[in-house]
Coordinates of N, CA and C in Angstrom, one line a residue:
I1 N 105.3 6.0 19.7 CA 104.5 5.1 19.0 C 103.2 5.0 19.7
L2 N 102.1 5.0 19.0 CA 100.7 4.8 19.6 C 100.0 3.9 18.7
F3 N 99.4 2.8 19.3 CA 98.6 1.9 18.5 C 97.7 1.0 19.4
L4 N 96.7 0.5 18.8 CA 95.8 -0.4 19.5 C 96.1 -1.9 19.2
H5 N 96.0 -2.7 20.2 CA 96.3 -4.1 20.0 C 95.2 -5.0 20.6
P6 N 94.8 -6.0 19.8 CA 93.7 -6.9 20.4 C 94.2 -7.5 21.7
Y7 N 93.2 -7.5 22.7 CA 93.5 -8.1 24.0 C 92.3 -8.9 24.4
K8 N 92.6 -10.2 24.7 CA 91.6 -11.2 25.0 C 90.6 -11.3 23.8
L9 N 89.4 -11.5 24.1 CA 88.4 -11.8 23.0 C 87.7 -10.5 22.5
D10 N 87.3 -9.7 23.4 CA 86.5 -8.5 23.0 C 87.1 -7.2 23.4
Y11 N 88.4 -7.1 23.7 CA 89.0 -5.9 24.2 C 90.2 -5.4 23.3
L12 N 90.6 -4.2 23.5 CA 91.7 -3.6 22.9 C 92.6 -3.1 23.9
A13 N 93.9 -3.2 23.7 CA 94.9 -2.5 24.6 C 95.5 -1.4 23.9
L14 N 95.7 -0.2 24.5 CA 96.3 0.9 23.9 C 97.8 0.9 24.3
I15 N 98.7 0.9 23.3 CA 100.1 0.8 23.5 C 100.7 2.2 23.2
L16 N 101.4 2.8 24.2 CA 102.1 4.1 24.1 C 103.5 3.8 24.4
A17 N 104.4 4.3 23.6 CA 105.8 4.2 23.8 C 106.6 5.4 23.3
G18 N 107.6 5.7 24.0 CA 108.5 6.8 23.6 C 109.9 6.5 24.0
T19 N 110.9 7.0 23.3 CA 112.3 6.8 23.6 C 112.8 7.7 24.7
D20 N 112.1 8.7 25.0 CA 112.5 9.6 26.2 C 111.2 10.3 26.7
H21 N 111.3 11.2 27.7 CA 110.2 11.8 28.3 C 109.5 12.7 27.2
E22 N 110.2 13.4 26.4 CA 109.7 14.3 25.4 C 108.9 13.5 24.4
G23 N 109.4 12.4 23.9 CA 108.7 11.5 23.0 C 107.4 11.0 23.5
L24 N 107.4 10.5 24.8 CA 106.2 10.0 25.4 C 105.2 11.1 25.6
D25 N 105.7 12.3 25.9 CA 104.8 13.5 26.1 C 104.1 13.8 24.7
Q26 N 104.8 13.7 23.6 CA 104.2 14.0 22.3 C 103.2 13.0 21.9
V27 N 103.4 11.7 22.2 CA 102.5 10.7 21.8 C 101.2 10.7 22.7
T28 N 101.3 11.1 23.9 CA 100.1 11.2 24.8 C 99.2 12.3 24.3
K29 N 99.7 13.3 23.7 CA 98.9 14.3 23.1 C 98.1 13.9 21.9
L30 N 98.5 12.8 21.3 CA 97.8 12.2 20.1 C 96.6 11.3 20.5
F31 N 96.5 10.9 21.8 CA 95.5 10.1 22.2 C 94.1 10.8 22.1
P32 N 93.1 10.2 21.4 CA 91.8 10.9 21.3 C 91.1 11.0 22.6
K33 N 90.6 12.2 22.9 CA 90.0 12.4 24.2 C 88.5 12.2 24.1
R34 N 87.9 11.9 23.0 CA 86.5 11.6 22.9 C 86.3 10.5 21.8
T35 N 85.2 9.8 21.8 CA 84.9 8.8 20.8 C 84.5 9.4 19.5
G36 N 84.6 8.6 18.4 CA 84.1 9.1 17.1 C 85.2 9.9 16.4
V37 N 86.4 10.1 16.9 CA 87.4 10.8 16.2 C 88.2 9.9 15.3
P38 N 88.2 10.1 14.0 CA 88.9 9.2 13.1 C 90.4 9.4 13.3
I39 N 91.1 8.3 13.7 CA 92.6 8.4 13.8 C 93.1 7.1 13.2
P40 N 94.4 7.1 12.7 CA 95.0 5.9 12.2 C 95.1 4.8 13.2
D41 N 95.3 3.6 12.7 CA 95.5 2.5 13.7 C 96.8 2.6 14.4
W42 N 97.8 3.2 13.8 CA 99.1 3.4 14.4 C 99.7 4.7 14.0
I43 N 100.6 5.3 14.8 CA 101.2 6.6 14.5 C 102.6 6.5 15.1
I44 N 103.6 7.0 14.3 CA 105.0 7.1 14.8 C 105.3 8.6 14.6
V45 N 105.7 9.3 15.7 CA 106.1 10.7 15.6 C 107.6 10.9 15.8
G46 N 108.1 11.9 15.2 CA 109.5 12.3 15.3 C 109.6 13.6 16.1
P47 N 110.8 14.0 16.4 CA 111.0 15.2 17.2 C 110.4 16.5 16.6
E48 N 110.2 16.5 15.3 CA 109.7 17.7 14.7 C 108.1 17.8 14.8
S49 N 107.5 16.8 15.3 CA 106.0 16.8 15.4 C 105.6 17.8 16.4
A50 N 106.4 18.2 17.4 CA 106.1 19.2 18.4 C 105.7 20.5 17.7
W51 N 106.5 20.9 16.7 CA 106.2 22.2 16.1 C 105.6 22.1 14.6
K52 N 105.7 20.9 14.0 CA 105.2 20.7 12.6 C 103.8 20.1 12.7
G53 N 103.3 19.6 13.8 CA 102.0 19.0 13.8 C 102.0 17.7 13.0
A54 N 101.0 17.6 12.1 CA 100.9 16.3 11.3 C 102.1 16.2 10.4
G55 N 102.7 17.3 10.0 CA 103.9 17.3 9.1 C 105.1 16.6 9.8
G56 N 105.1 16.5 11.1 CA 106.2 15.8 11.8 C 106.0 14.3 12.0
L57 N 104.9 13.8 11.5 CA 104.7 12.4 11.6 C 105.7 11.6 10.8
L58 N 106.2 10.5 11.3 CA 107.1 9.7 10.5 C 106.4 8.6 9.8
G59 N 105.2 8.2 10.3 CA 104.4 7.2 9.7 C 103.1 7.1 10.4
A60 N 102.1 6.6 9.6 CA 100.8 6.4 10.2 C 100.0 5.5 9.2
G61 N 99.1 4.7 9.7 CA 98.3 3.8 8.9 C 97.3 3.1 9.6

């Protein structure tokens, strides 16, 4: 799981979570490495996302 959450008044917290090392590794690869990249507010990946790419996403919005 990867999503942004409001933090204090003018900040955002990035929340990354995985059920195991492989899941956490997959979600860290989704973190945008530059600004201006359009990404969903939240993403849930499954085990198939490692080889299916976007087709392995379980949900996003």
